Amino acid sequence: MAAAAVAALVSSTEQEPDRCGSEEENRGVEAGDGGQQPAGPAAPGCSRLSKLPLARIKALMKSDPDVSLASQESVFIIAKATELFVEMIAKDALVYAQQGKRKTLQRKDLDNAIEAIDEFAFLEGTLD
Amino acid sequence: MAEKPEDLNLPNAVITRIIKEALPDGVNVSKEARRAISQAASVFVLYATSCANNFALKAKRKTLNAGDVMAAMEEMEFERFLEPLRAALEVYKKGQKGKKEVSEQKRKEKKQADGEHEKNKEDEEGEDEEEQRMEEEPEEGEEEVEN
């Protein structure tokens, strides 16, 4: 599955040697995800700054054939931006759930947010 | 690779955690919504990368840098991200600097240690050979048995 491919990609990406205690937390969380993520231990970005594994972000970036190289900083910023994006879209979708007097965010709330909010226009037609 | 870039999803556990921390307590998220957000995040990475890459190409560079990503955020109308991203980048750079110094120090120490080792090389080699022989013995034994 995709996991094997990701693992292959990750092994070829740069790895940063040191790890903080927070790394263990991340690994634990990822391991709890059905153990699909062999990429866990290889995830660099020691500091708590990035919740998302930089190796995975980099793999995504490299899947674009037009991209040759990306600096570590750029990978980090994209990871961080993605985090902010997830927060933003979750909060915006919540508005629609609340309008429907629901406490559970549903797929349609996301669709509504994507349709209504200009910044999310790039998502139209991209989700299953 | 025959796989679509969208197959490279970000870890569900992390996405879930980010969502939960962004929303007030008591709010739940359906599996479908979570999956859609995770997909959207992957699309975001791809779109941001493509945008940033355009800036790099314009500047005739082959390596994406932080500035390109910042420019991409503006282009994508995510100016609200710029401040927190700049702040996070500063902290990240400091952390990187610290790591570099640590690894440079380690290299220096290693060089010094190697310098000393060269003097004692003969002795050490002898020890190593003995260790290797000991490790090989069981294997050789197995080979003989097979033969």
XYZ file of N, CA and C in Angstrom:
825
model
N 0.839 -1.200 0.000
C 0.000 0.000 0.000
C 0.860 1.230 0.000
N 0.270 2.336 0.208
C 1.009 3.597 0.181
C 2.078 3.617 1.260
N 1.817 2.896 2.341
C 2.758 2.947 3.463
C 4.129 2.467 3.034
N 4.160 1.399 2.233
C 5.449 0.856 1.812
C 6.185 1.875 0.963
N 5.442 2.517 0.079
C 6.050 3.510 -0.801
C 6.595 4.667 0.008
N 5.806 5.081 0.976
C 6.237 6.211 1.810
C 7.494 5.836 2.563
N 7.522 4.598 3.052
C 8.697 4.155 3.802
C 9.916 4.206 2.911
N 9.745 3.797 1.659
C 10.881 3.806 0.735
C 11.358 5.225 0.508
N 10.410 6.122 0.347
C 10.761 7.524 0.117
C 11.471 8.088 1.328
N 10.935 7.767 2.468
C 11.464 8.347 3.693
C 12.893 7.921 3.920
N 13.196 6.657 3.609
C 14.548 6.175 3.877
C 15.561 6.919 3.040
N 15.124 7.498 1.931
C 16.077 8.199 1.086
C 16.163 9.669 1.420
N 15.290 10.149 2.288
C 15.350 11.570 2.632
C 16.330 11.784 3.763
N 16.702 13.034 3.920
C 17.681 13.335 4.963
C 17.076 13.082 6.330
N 17.917 12.655 7.250
C 17.433 12.425 8.601
C 18.234 13.284 9.545
N 17.542 13.868 10.494
C 18.251 14.681 11.466
C 18.552 13.838 12.677
N 19.779 13.897 13.162
C 20.242 12.963 14.194
C 19.538 13.081 15.524
N 19.402 14.301 16.037
C 18.978 14.336 17.427
C 17.469 14.334 17.586
N 17.032 13.881 18.732
C 15.604 13.840 18.998
C 15.333 14.350 20.390
N 14.266 15.110 20.535
C 13.871 15.572 21.851
C 12.865 14.603 22.426
N 12.510 14.825 23.655
C 11.510 13.973 24.285
C 10.196 14.028 23.539
N 9.903 15.165 22.943
C 8.611 15.297 22.265
C 8.492 14.316 21.118
N 9.622 13.943 20.531
C 9.598 12.997 19.417
C 8.950 11.700 19.849
N 9.223 11.284 21.079
C 8.663 10.022 21.549
C 7.156 10.108 21.585
N 6.664 11.256 22.008
C 5.209 11.434 22.034
C 4.649 11.238 20.637
N 5.299 11.909 19.678
C 4.783 11.824 18.319
C 4.791 10.394 17.844
N 5.885 9.687 18.146
C 5.984 8.313 17.694
C 4.869 7.500 18.315
N 4.627 7.747 19.574
C 3.585 6.981 20.258
C 2.248 7.212 19.600
N 1.972 8.452 19.304
C 0.681 8.781 18.679
C 0.577 8.111 17.327
N 1.668 8.164 16.563
C 1.590 7.587 15.224
C 1.480 6.085 15.303
N 2.159 5.490 16.260
C 2.090 4.041 16.374
C 0.668 3.617 16.688
N -0.043 4.436 17.445
C -1.412 4.103 17.791
C -2.324 4.154 16.588
N -1.825 4.659 15.506
C -2.657 4.794 14.309
C -2.616 3.527 13.487
N -2.856 2.379 14.115
C -2.892 1.123 13.387
C -1.511 0.683 12.946
N -0.464 1.333 13.439
C 0.888 0.908 13.102
C 1.176 0.980 11.619
N 0.512 1.884 10.923
C 0.729 1.965 9.477
C 1.950 2.790 9.148
N 2.518 3.442 10.127
C 3.503 4.458 9.805
C 4.904 4.031 10.174
N 5.550 3.247 9.345
C 6.955 2.930 9.614
C 7.807 4.192 9.512
N 7.244 5.225 8.936
C 7.997 6.463 8.771
C 8.150 7.187 10.096
N 7.465 6.749 11.117
C 7.460 7.473 12.389
C 8.834 7.799 12.901
N 9.648 6.795 13.200
C 10.953 7.059 13.811
C 11.843 7.899 12.915
N 11.623 7.877 11.621
C 12.495 8.631 10.739
C 12.102 10.096 10.674
N 11.018 10.459 11.283
C 10.533 11.832 11.163
C 11.450 12.792 11.903
N 12.045 13.711 11.187
C 12.918 14.698 11.837
C 12.112 15.888 12.343
N 12.754 17.042 12.507
C 12.003 18.187 13.026
C 11.801 18.007 14.508
N 12.894 17.927 15.202
C 12.879 17.583 16.617
C 11.941 18.452 17.416
N 12.087 19.762 17.283
C 11.378 20.642 18.195
C 9.878 20.502 18.054
N 9.186 20.853 19.099
C 7.732 20.779 19.147
C 7.088 21.624 18.060
N 7.872 22.383 17.300
C 7.305 23.333 16.360
C 6.421 22.686 15.315
N 6.764 21.498 14.886
C 5.998 20.881 13.825
C 5.398 19.563 14.293
N 4.060 19.482 14.221
C 3.415 18.245 14.629
C 3.468 17.238 13.492
N 3.480 17.750 12.275
C 3.465 16.868 11.120
C 4.878 16.410 10.799
N 5.027 15.150 10.402
C 6.370 14.633 10.112
C 6.950 15.272 8.851
N 8.116 15.916 9.018
C 8.719 16.628 7.886
C 9.051 15.678 6.739
N 9.412 14.457 7.061
C 9.765 13.515 6.000
C 8.569 13.257 5.083
N 7.408 13.147 5.681
C 6.214 12.907 4.884
C 5.865 14.117 4.032
N 6.003 15.297 4.635
C 5.735 16.531 3.897
C 6.682 16.620 2.712
N 7.944 16.312 2.982
C 8.936 16.398 1.913
C 8.601 15.415 0.793
N 8.164 14.220 1.176
C 7.801 13.222 0.170
C 6.669 13.746 -0.712
N 5.692 14.392 -0.092
C 4.585 14.981 -0.850
C 5.102 16.030 -1.820
N 5.985 16.883 -1.305
C 6.521 17.959 -2.134
C 7.279 17.395 -3.327
N 8.043 16.351 -3.074
C 8.866 15.786 -4.136
C 8.026 15.059 -5.188
N 6.764 14.751 -4.844
C 5.925 14.049 -5.818
C 5.568 14.968 -6.978
N 5.808 16.240 -6.816
C 5.608 17.207 -7.896
C 6.828 17.137 -8.804
N 6.627 16.750 -10.068
C 7.777 16.556 -10.956
C 8.560 17.841 -11.226
N 7.902 18.991 -11.032
C 8.597 20.248 -11.300
C 9.521 20.670 -10.170
N 9.385 19.997 -9.037
C 10.197 20.380 -7.874
C 11.482 19.570 -7.858
N 12.614 20.264 -7.850
C 13.884 19.526 -7.776
C 14.362 19.406 -6.344
N 14.592 20.553 -5.718
C 15.102 20.523 -4.351
C 14.322 21.464 -3.464
N 14.235 21.102 -2.205
C 13.567 21.974 -1.246
C 14.423 22.078 0.000
N 14.631 23.313 0.448
C 15.444 23.489 1.655
C 14.678 22.960 2.864
N 15.438 22.604 3.897
C 14.809 22.111 5.127
C 13.811 23.119 5.666
N 14.208 24.390 5.589
C 13.324 25.433 6.111
C 12.002 25.461 5.353
N 12.089 25.311 4.054
C 10.853 25.387 3.274
C 9.940 24.214 3.624
N 10.532 23.048 3.843
C 9.717 21.888 4.222
C 9.040 22.162 5.566
N 9.818 22.721 6.475
C 9.270 23.023 7.789
C 8.119 24.008 7.691
N 8.305 25.084 6.911
C 7.258 26.104 6.832
C 5.990 25.536 6.202
N 6.157 24.706 5.221
C 4.967 24.107 4.620
C 4.263 23.205 5.637
N 5.041 22.489 6.422
C 4.436 21.638 7.455
C 3.637 22.498 8.428
N 4.243 23.584 8.843
C 3.601 24.464 9.808
C 2.361 25.106 9.191
N 2.491 25.518 7.937
C 1.348 26.142 7.259
C 0.200 25.151 7.136
N 0.533 23.898 6.878
C -0.500 22.872 6.754
C -1.233 22.701 8.074
N -0.478 22.769 9.155
C -1.082 22.676 10.473
C -2.089 23.807 10.663
N -1.670 25.024 10.304
C -2.543 26.185 10.444
C -3.765 26.032 9.543
N -3.535 25.470 8.386
C -4.636 25.260 7.448
C -5.669 24.300 8.034
N -5.193 23.201 8.624
C -6.117 22.225 9.214
C -6.941 22.881 10.319
N -6.261 23.661 11.157
C -6.979 24.366 12.219
C -8.046 25.265 11.633
N -7.646 25.988 10.603
C -8.555 26.970 10.004
C -9.782 26.301 9.398
N -9.564 25.260 8.628
C -10.693 24.648 7.942
C -11.611 23.938 8.933
N -11.020 23.399 10.003
C -11.851 22.734 11.012
C -12.767 23.760 11.681
N -12.172 24.912 12.032
C -12.967 25.945 12.702
C -14.046 26.500 11.780
N -13.689 26.711 10.523
C -14.671 27.261 9.590
C -15.803 26.280 9.333
N -15.461 24.993 9.281
C -16.500 23.987 9.055
C -17.410 23.896 10.272
N -16.835 24.121 11.441
C -17.614 24.024 12.673
C -18.790 24.992 12.666
N -18.575 26.156 12.061
C -19.645 27.157 11.993
C -20.894 26.549 11.363
N -20.681 25.768 10.309
C -21.819 25.172 9.614
C -22.468 24.081 10.453
N -21.660 23.328 11.184
C -22.228 22.310 12.072
C -23.100 22.975 13.126
N -22.601 24.088 13.657
C -23.341 24.783 14.702
C -24.644 25.372 14.151
N -24.566 25.823 12.905
C -25.788 26.314 12.260
C -26.830 25.210 12.181
N -26.346 23.983 11.957
C -27.247 22.839 11.893
C -27.527 22.280 13.276
N -27.119 23.017 14.300
C -27.312 22.624 15.696
C -26.727 21.249 15.983
N -25.579 20.979 15.412
C -24.920 19.705 15.641
C -23.617 19.936 16.385
N -23.230 18.896 17.143
C -21.937 18.990 17.813
C -20.903 18.107 17.122
N -21.325 17.487 16.055
C -20.379 16.652 15.331
C -20.137 17.242 13.956
N -18.866 17.455 13.671
C -18.462 17.971 12.368
C -18.670 16.869 11.336
N -19.379 17.223 10.264
C -19.588 16.217 9.238
C -19.027 16.663 7.901
N -18.929 15.737 6.987
C -18.348 16.005 5.684
C -19.036 17.177 4.996
N -20.356 17.264 5.147
C -21.070 18.334 4.446
C -20.696 19.719 4.981
N -20.309 19.769 6.266
C -19.885 21.055 6.831
C -18.618 21.519 6.127
N -17.768 20.555 5.820
C -16.542 20.888 5.112
C -16.841 21.360 3.700
N -17.743 20.642 3.047
C -18.110 21.034 1.695
C -18.659 22.454 1.682
N -19.491 22.757 2.667
C -20.058 24.106 2.750
C -18.969 25.160 2.924
N -18.039 24.865 3.797
C -16.962 25.812 4.061
C -16.128 26.038 2.807
N -15.853 24.952 2.103
C -15.035 25.060 0.890
C -15.727 25.914 -0.159
N -17.045 25.727 -0.243
C -17.783 26.479 -1.238
C -17.861 27.957 -0.883
N -18.006 28.232 0.405
C -18.274 29.598 0.840
C -17.018 30.462 0.966
N -15.922 29.838 1.288
C -14.731 30.627 1.643
C -13.737 30.663 0.487
N -13.384 31.880 0.098
C -12.521 32.084 -1.073
C -11.188 31.333 -0.975
N -10.570 31.398 0.201
C -9.254 30.785 0.344
C -9.284 29.288 0.075
N -10.467 28.680 0.218
C -10.547 27.229 0.033
C -10.970 26.841 -1.377
N -11.024 27.826 -2.254
C -11.489 27.550 -3.616
C -10.626 26.492 -4.301
N -9.342 26.479 -3.976
C -8.453 25.512 -4.635
C -8.816 24.073 -4.314
N -9.622 23.877 -3.273
C -9.999 22.524 -2.886
C -11.184 21.983 -3.681
N -11.884 22.865 -4.347
C -13.087 22.416 -5.044
C -12.755 21.354 -6.067
N -13.489 20.238 -5.979
C -13.286 19.162 -6.935
C -12.095 18.272 -6.642
N -11.401 18.511 -5.535
C -10.205 17.707 -5.269
C -10.436 16.595 -4.263
N -11.519 16.708 -3.496
C -11.751 15.703 -2.455
C -12.688 14.624 -2.963
N -12.496 13.408 -2.454
C -13.345 12.283 -2.873
C -14.801 12.515 -2.476
N 6.651 5.881 -10.179
C 5.688 5.277 -9.244
C 4.292 5.406 -9.815
N 3.498 4.385 -9.680
C 2.154 4.432 -10.220
C 1.192 5.100 -9.254
N 1.665 5.459 -8.060
C 0.743 6.001 -7.063
C 0.520 7.483 -7.286
N -0.719 7.875 -6.991
C -1.002 9.302 -7.099
C -0.388 9.998 -5.897
N -0.049 11.266 -6.071
C 0.488 12.007 -4.922
C -0.506 12.055 -3.774
N -1.806 11.998 -4.095
C -2.792 12.072 -3.021
C -2.710 10.876 -2.078
N -2.069 9.798 -2.520
C -1.967 8.626 -1.659
C -1.015 8.882 -0.511
N -0.170 9.864 -0.656
C 0.746 10.189 0.425
C -0.003 11.016 1.442
N -0.755 10.337 2.275
C -1.520 11.072 3.263
C -0.694 11.361 4.494
N -1.115 12.380 5.196
C -0.455 12.710 6.449
C -1.047 11.815 7.538
N -0.271 11.523 8.571
C -0.734 10.567 9.586
C -2.060 10.985 10.225
N -3.005 10.058 10.203
C -4.344 10.364 10.717
C -4.326 10.845 12.155
N -3.488 10.215 12.961
C -3.474 10.563 14.383
C -3.100 12.022 14.592
N -2.122 12.470 13.802
C -1.669 13.856 13.960
C -2.749 14.818 13.482
N -3.348 14.498 12.344
C -4.411 15.358 11.818
C -5.542 15.455 12.847
N -5.917 14.310 13.394
C -6.989 14.306 14.396
C -6.624 15.187 15.574
N -5.368 15.084 16.002
C -4.969 15.872 17.160
C -5.054 17.367 16.856
N -4.582 17.759 15.678
C -4.631 19.181 15.311
C -6.075 19.664 15.289
N -6.967 18.846 14.720
C -8.379 19.229 14.650
C -8.953 19.383 16.045
N -8.700 18.381 16.894
C -9.281 18.423 18.236
C -8.784 19.626 19.019
N -7.504 19.962 18.852
C -6.977 21.100 19.598
C -7.537 22.416 19.086
N -7.987 22.419 17.828
C -8.514 23.659 17.260
C -9.972 23.886 17.660
N -10.655 22.811 17.982
C -12.082 22.925 18.260
C -12.358 22.880 19.756
N -13.449 23.465 20.178
C -13.773 23.441 21.612
C -14.103 22.031 22.082
N -14.012 21.844 23.386
C -14.341 20.540 23.964
C -15.791 20.189 23.674
N -16.042 18.894 23.550
C -17.417 18.467 23.350
C -17.790 18.372 21.891
N -16.933 18.892 21.032
C -17.215 18.800 19.603
C -16.572 17.532 19.056
N -17.353 16.772 18.265
C -16.805 15.566 17.662
C -16.598 15.770 16.173
N -15.831 14.875 15.624
C -15.574 14.952 14.200
C -15.832 13.582 13.595
N -16.661 13.550 12.572
C -16.973 12.263 11.960
C -15.765 11.745 11.193
N -15.762 10.428 10.967
C -14.638 9.823 10.254
C -14.500 10.414 8.853
N -15.653 10.627 8.203
C -15.617 11.169 6.846
C -15.040 12.576 6.836
N -15.425 13.355 7.829
C -14.918 14.730 7.903
C -13.404 14.721 8.122
N -12.953 13.823 8.996
C -11.526 13.727 9.281
C -10.759 13.341 8.021
N -11.299 12.381 7.324
C -10.646 11.909 6.113
C -10.568 13.025 5.091
N -11.669 13.768 4.967
C -11.704 14.871 4.007
C -10.695 15.952 4.388
N -10.592 16.243 5.678
C -9.636 17.265 6.111
C -8.215 16.795 5.820
N -7.962 15.512 6.073
C -6.629 14.982 5.811
C -6.291 15.088 4.327
N -7.264 14.765 3.491
C -7.050 14.895 2.049
C -6.803 16.347 1.670
N -7.625 17.214 2.242
C -7.484 18.640 1.949
C -6.095 19.125 2.339
N -5.583 18.601 3.445
C -4.249 19.001 3.891
C -3.194 18.578 2.873
N -3.340 17.368 2.330
C -2.388 16.914 1.307
C -2.465 17.801 0.080
N -3.688 18.125 -0.320
C -3.861 19.007 -1.483
C -3.227 20.359 -1.209
N -3.388 20.821 0.019
C -2.796 22.095 0.407
C -1.285 22.071 0.239
N -0.672 20.986 0.694
C 0.784 20.875 0.571
C 1.189 20.936 -0.896
N 0.470 20.194 -1.727
C 0.810 20.149 -3.143
C 0.625 21.512 -3.801
N -0.475 22.152 -3.478
C -0.758 23.456 -4.065
C 0.273 24.494 -3.612
N 0.565 24.491 -2.316
C 1.539 25.434 -1.775
C 2.916 25.192 -2.384
N 3.249 23.927 -2.552
C 4.545 23.583 -3.131
C 4.636 24.087 -4.560
N 3.578 23.846 -5.303
C 3.570 24.261 -6.697
C 3.711 25.774 -6.814
N 2.955 26.474 -5.972
C 3.012 27.937 -5.938
C 4.420 28.414 -5.590
N 4.971 27.828 -4.529
C 6.299 28.236 -4.077
C 7.329 27.946 -5.154
N 7.145 26.832 -5.828
C 8.094 26.449 -6.872
C 8.109 27.477 -8.007
N 6.941 28.022 -8.295
C 6.881 29.042 -9.337
C 7.752 30.236 -8.985
N 7.712 30.626 -7.713
C 8.539 31.744 -7.282
C 10.012 31.401 -7.402
N 10.351 30.188 -7.057
C 11.754 29.780 -7.143
C 12.215 29.804 -8.597
N 11.366 29.272 -9.478
C 11.733 29.234 -10.891
C 11.883 30.642 -11.453
N 10.986 31.535 -11.006
C 11.072 32.929 -11.469
C 12.424 33.516 -11.093
N 12.889 33.163 -9.906
C 14.175 33.677 -9.433
C 15.321 32.817 -9.949
N 15.013 31.904 -10.871
C 16.008 31.031 -11.487
C 16.764 30.206 -10.470
N 16.041 29.731 -9.483
C 16.638 28.847 -8.486
C 16.002 27.480 -8.628
N 16.794 26.465 -8.279
C 16.233 25.123 -8.337
C 15.827 24.624 -6.969
N 16.231 25.352 -5.960
C 15.893 24.926 -4.609
C 14.844 25.839 -4.007
N 13.763 25.220 -3.575
C 12.706 25.955 -2.872
C 13.264 26.458 -1.559
N 12.997 27.741 -1.257
C 13.413 28.179 0.068
C 12.239 28.773 0.826
N 12.533 29.165 2.073
C 11.465 29.643 2.945
C 10.739 30.837 2.332
N 11.504 31.729 1.719
C 10.902 32.913 1.118
C 9.878 32.570 0.052
N 10.185 31.530 -0.720
C 9.252 31.108 -1.766
C 7.936 30.668 -1.157
N 8.034 29.950 -0.049
C 6.816 29.458 0.597
C 5.999 30.625 1.144
N 6.678 31.592 1.727
C 5.979 32.768 2.249
C 5.250 33.492 1.120
N 5.955 33.657 0.012
C 5.339 34.312 -1.143
C 4.123 33.520 -1.616
N 4.246 32.200 -1.573
C 3.136 31.348 -1.997
C 1.921 31.568 -1.101
N 2.161 31.686 0.201
C 1.054 31.889 1.145
C 0.286 33.154 0.801
N 1.034 34.191 0.461
C 0.370 35.445 0.092
C -0.436 35.248 -1.172
N 0.187 34.588 -2.127
C -0.474 34.351 -3.400
C -1.776 33.568 -3.213
N -1.750 32.619 -2.274
C -2.906 31.763 -2.033
C -3.922 32.440 -1.117
N -3.647 33.688 -0.767
C -4.539 34.457 0.114
C -4.559 33.929 1.536
N -3.458 33.369 1.973
C -3.360 32.940 3.368
C -2.426 33.871 4.132
N -2.642 35.194 3.942
C -1.766 36.146 4.625
C -1.799 35.973 6.130
N -2.924 35.525 6.636
C -3.047 35.361 8.083
C -2.009 34.395 8.633
N -1.459 33.545 7.762
C -0.454 32.572 8.216
C 0.934 33.198 8.346
N 1.155 34.315 7.650
C 2.515 34.833 7.532
C 3.165 35.119 8.882
N 2.438 35.828 9.760
C 3.001 36.146 11.073
C 3.422 34.907 11.856
N 2.476 34.002 12.125
C 2.873 32.807 12.887
C 3.960 31.997 12.193
N 3.957 31.982 10.864
C 4.986 31.217 10.165
C 6.357 31.848 10.366
N 6.396 33.164 10.290
C 7.693 33.849 10.482
C 8.229 33.558 11.872
N 7.330 33.641 12.851
C 7.747 33.394 14.232
C 8.258 31.971 14.395
N 7.524 31.015 13.852
C 7.924 29.611 13.971
C 9.255 29.379 13.272
N 9.446 30.051 12.128
C 10.685 29.882 11.378
C 11.884 30.343 12.193
N 11.716 31.467 12.914
C 12.810 31.977 13.747
C 13.242 30.940 14.772
N 12.253 30.386 15.458
C 12.558 29.382 16.476
C 13.212 28.171 15.833
N 12.705 27.781 14.688
C 13.253 26.626 13.988
C 14.707 26.857 13.618
N 14.996 28.055 13.102
C 16.369 28.357 12.689
C 17.317 28.287 13.873
N 16.850 28.811 15.006
C 17.698 28.758 16.192
C 17.966 27.318 16.579
N 16.910 26.509 16.525
C 17.082 25.101 16.853
C 18.061 24.435 15.915
N 17.990 24.772 14.645
C 18.893 24.187 13.661
C 20.327 24.586 13.934
N 20.476 25.850 14.312
C 21.817 26.352 14.592
C 22.428 25.565 15.739
N 21.613 25.371 16.772
C 22.083 24.606 17.917
C 22.519 23.212 17.506
N 21.707 22.570 16.657
C 22.029 21.210 16.219
C 23.324 21.199 15.442
N 23.499 22.203 14.591
C 24.719 22.250 13.769
C 25.929 22.346 14.670
N 25.811 23.210 15.674
C 26.957 23.380 16.555
C 27.263 22.080 17.277
N 26.214 21.405 17.706
C 26.410 20.134 18.405
C 27.085 19.129 17.491
N 26.606 19.019 16.254
C 27.204 18.013 15.375
C 28.609 18.418 14.955
N 28.862 19.721 14.869
C 30.212 20.163 14.540
C 31.152 19.830 15.674
N 30.669 20.053 16.888
C 31.481 19.715 18.049
C 31.792 18.232 18.063
N 30.801 17.436 17.770
C 31.004 15.989 17.766
C 32.062 15.616 16.754
N 32.004 16.277 15.588
C 33.001 15.978 14.560
C 34.383 16.339 15.048
N 34.476 17.478 15.720
C 35.790 17.885 16.216
C 36.318 16.877 17.212
N 35.441 16.485 18.118
C 35.867 15.517 19.136
C 36.291 14.218 18.485
N 35.566 13.832 17.465
C 35.895 12.593 16.774
C 37.269 12.688 16.146
N 37.549 13.847 15.511
C 38.848 14.022 14.865
C 39.960 13.874 15.875
N 39.755 14.512 17.032
C 40.777 14.436 18.080
C 40.960 12.994 18.520
N 39.821 12.345 18.696
C 39.886 10.956 19.158
C 40.574 10.088 18.114
N 40.273 10.348 16.843
C 40.915 9.578 15.780
C 42.405 9.785 15.796
N 42.807 11.048 16.034
C 44.227 11.356 16.098
C 44.918 10.483 17.126
N 44.299 10.336 18.294
C 44.870 9.498 19.344
C 44.849 8.040 18.923
N 43.779 7.673 18.270
C 43.635 6.277 17.860
C 44.750 5.844 16.938
N 45.167 6.758 16.071
C 46.191 6.386 15.099
C 47.456 5.906 15.788
N 47.748 6.551 16.930
C 48.943 6.123 17.660
C 48.765 4.717 18.191
N 47.571 4.409 18.675
C 47.317 3.106 19.289
C 46.748 2.106 18.303
N 46.855 2.416 17.028
C 46.153 1.623 16.018
C 46.478 0.146 16.110
N 47.751 -0.177 16.173
C 48.141 -1.580 16.132
C 47.461 -2.377 17.217
N 47.500 -1.824 18.414
C 46.869 -2.540 19.531
C 45.401 -2.754 19.260
N 44.757 -1.698 18.833
C 43.310 -1.779 18.633
C 42.978 -2.752 17.529
N 43.743 -2.739 16.487
C 43.457 -3.643 15.382
C 43.499 -5.069 15.858
N 44.494 -5.342 16.698
C 44.612 -6.692 17.222
C 43.345 -7.088 17.951
N 42.876 -6.146 18.782
C 41.667 -6.450 19.556
C 40.500 -6.690 18.616
N 40.407 -5.820 17.612
C 39.268 -5.947 16.703
C 39.300 -7.280 16.006
N 40.480 -7.673 15.580
C 40.557 -8.926 14.850
C 40.098 -10.068 15.712
N 40.507 -10.023 16.971
C 40.085 -11.098 17.865
C 38.580 -11.138 17.966
N 38.011 -9.940 18.108
C 36.552 -9.899 18.245
C 35.903 -10.459 17.003
N 36.453 -10.092 15.866
C 35.847 -10.555 14.624
C 35.941 -12.056 14.534
N 37.075 -12.584 14.917
C 37.229 -14.023 14.827
C 36.194 -14.704 15.681
N 36.005 -14.147 16.887
C 35.045 -14.751 17.794
C 33.659 -14.730 17.187
N 33.352 -13.632 16.511
C 32.014 -13.543 15.922
C 31.887 -14.516 14.781
N 32.987 -14.717 14.050
C 32.890 -15.557 12.868
C 32.829 -17.018 13.221
N 33.389 -17.377 14.360
C 33.490 -18.798 14.680
C 32.175 -19.554 14.548
N 31.128 -19.075 15.182
C 29.881 -19.814 15.083
C 29.458 -19.983 13.635
N 29.672 -18.942 12.816
C 29.250 -19.054 11.419
C 30.035 -20.140 10.722
N 31.335 -20.126 10.994
C 32.145 -21.139 10.326
C 31.689 -22.521 10.747
N 31.352 -22.598 12.019
C 30.874 -23.886 12.522
C 29.661 -24.338 11.740
N 28.756 -23.419 11.510
C 27.530 -23.764 10.789
C 27.865 -24.237 9.399
N 28.821 -23.560 8.780
C 29.154 -23.933 7.409
C 29.670 -25.357 7.365
N 30.480 -25.656 8.357
C 31.036 -27.009 8.341
C 29.930 -28.028 8.466
N 28.981 -27.718 9.315
C 27.879 -28.660 9.524
C 27.123 -28.848 8.216
N 26.907 -27.754 7.515
C 26.156 -27.859 6.253
C 26.888 -28.722 5.269
N 28.249 -28.534 5.254
C 29.043 -29.300 4.300
C 29.045 -30.755 4.723
